[in-house]
């Protein structure tokens, strides 16, 4: 993101400072339903039930995608975003999640953390290479089961 500044981490600091001062951002917490829906209690309740059901379906679909191929976490957060259009608790969870993801991205860009991750990945690859080498030395390219005997 380009905020017009070259200082690293300024975006996160500015967002935290705004929250600490008690100033709310341009979109406050609460329902994002159109005004004519909010004006009628039963219509607004029906609207919220519909949003909850749609969000629940999307979150369940994301949970199903976690062990299966697919963008499970992205779909789950999409369902949370649907819920966040109506429910304050979902808005707060989504803000917390965005803050944590931003902090993790900032930490990942830290040169010390990147160096540590490269070293750990290299060590892991060496260990896997040694295990594969020992397997090939002991068994060769033959698989441990015999397909011909079936």
C-alpha atoms as one frame of an Amber mdcrd trajectory, in Angstrom:
protein
   0.000   0.000   0.000   1.266   3.424  -0.838   0.350   5.908   1.884   2.636
   8.635   0.650   5.334   7.856   3.183   8.541   5.878   3.044   8.499   5.023
   6.761   7.935   1.297   7.390   5.070   0.444   9.712   3.515   3.907   9.557
   0.175   2.546   8.359  -0.266   0.301  11.398   0.854   3.058  13.787  -1.573
   5.557  12.298  -4.478   3.105  12.572  -3.639   2.303  16.191  -3.267   6.004
  17.067  -6.716   6.752  15.649  -8.223   3.988  17.762  -6.360   5.126  20.870
  -7.702   8.677  20.515 -11.252   7.331  20.490 -11.883   8.638  17.003 -13.952
   6.327  14.867 -13.151   5.652  11.253 -15.488   6.773   8.473 -17.538   3.567
   8.785 -18.708   3.005  12.332 -19.848  -0.221  13.878 -23.364  -1.451  13.260
 -25.713  -2.440  10.494 -24.923  -1.478   6.917 -28.514  -2.178   5.815 -30.305
   0.482   3.756 -32.209   3.076   5.788 -35.666   1.920   4.663 -34.856  -1.560
   6.018 -33.510  -0.222   9.325 -36.647   1.914   9.745 -38.907  -1.173  10.017
 -38.083  -3.506  12.897 -39.459  -6.750  11.396 -37.890  -6.062   8.006 -34.542
  -5.322   9.656 -34.762  -8.513  11.742 -35.572 -10.518   8.603 -32.647  -8.831
   6.841 -30.291  -9.802   9.680 -31.536 -13.410   9.690 -30.956 -13.600   5.926
 -27.448 -12.148   6.247 -26.683 -14.579   9.077 -27.837 -17.582   7.036 -25.881
 -16.514   3.939 -22.757 -15.834   6.029 -23.170 -19.165   7.828 -23.419 -21.009
   4.511 -20.243 -19.332   3.265 -18.361 -20.072   6.521 -19.482 -23.736   6.442
 -18.357 -23.956   2.810 -14.965 -22.572   3.862 -14.703 -25.103   6.692 -15.471
 -27.883   4.216 -12.721 -26.519   1.940 -10.074 -26.648   4.683  -9.235 -30.360
   4.213 -10.252 -30.317   0.536  -8.586 -28.423  -2.292  -9.759 -24.854  -2.250
  -9.227 -21.513  -0.571 -10.803 -22.479   2.761  -9.507 -19.631   4.932 -10.292
 -17.025   2.284 -13.874 -18.279   2.055 -14.216 -18.321   5.865 -13.038 -14.712
   6.064 -15.437 -13.890   3.224 -18.278 -15.275   5.333 -17.073 -13.203   8.269
 -17.112 -10.146   5.996 -20.715 -10.932   5.057 -21.606 -11.166   8.760 -19.703
  -7.934   9.411 -22.177  -6.021   7.251 -24.772  -6.514  10.000 -23.228  -7.685
  13.272 -20.905  -5.694  15.508 -19.230  -8.831  16.920 -18.249  -9.893  13.381
 -16.947  -6.395  12.626 -14.761  -6.524  15.731 -13.464 -10.016  14.880 -12.722
  -8.927  11.320 -10.870  -5.804  12.501  -8.832  -7.904  14.962  -8.018 -10.389
  12.186  -6.966  -7.635   9.782  -4.743  -6.104  12.466  -3.082  -9.452  13.222
  -2.521 -10.190   9.517  -0.972  -6.745   9.037   1.294  -7.277  12.048   2.324
 -10.717  10.759   3.101  -9.254   7.335   5.250  -6.563   8.949   7.091  -9.169
  11.030   7.632 -11.345   7.958   9.364  -8.438   6.224  11.820  -8.051   9.110
  15.309  -9.068   7.858  16.050 -11.085  11.023  12.853 -13.110  10.648  13.459
 -13.657   6.924  17.019 -14.834   7.629  15.747 -17.212  10.337  13.067 -18.601
   8.000  15.605 -19.174   5.220  17.948 -20.964   7.628  15.135 -23.168   8.999
  13.926 -23.994   5.479  17.467 -24.901   4.422  17.922 -27.157   7.461  14.567
 -28.823   6.734  15.520 -29.435   3.094  18.873 -30.924   4.144  17.104 -33.285
   6.583  14.611 -34.376   3.919  17.465 -34.852   1.442  19.389 -37.035   3.919
  16.283 -39.163   4.597  15.637 -39.615   0.864  19.323 -40.430   0.322  19.307
 -43.070   3.081  16.124 -44.596   1.638  17.607 -44.744  -1.868  20.887 -46.174
  -0.553  19.091 -48.870   1.418  16.252 -49.787  -0.983  17.181 -48.254  -4.315
  14.398 -46.984  -6.555  12.148 -49.944  -5.681   8.981 -49.108  -3.821   8.417
 -50.748  -0.417   5.381 -52.666  -1.691   5.168 -55.227  -4.452   2.538 -54.378
  -7.039   3.266 -57.462  -9.192   2.130 -59.868  -6.449  -1.439 -58.533  -6.349
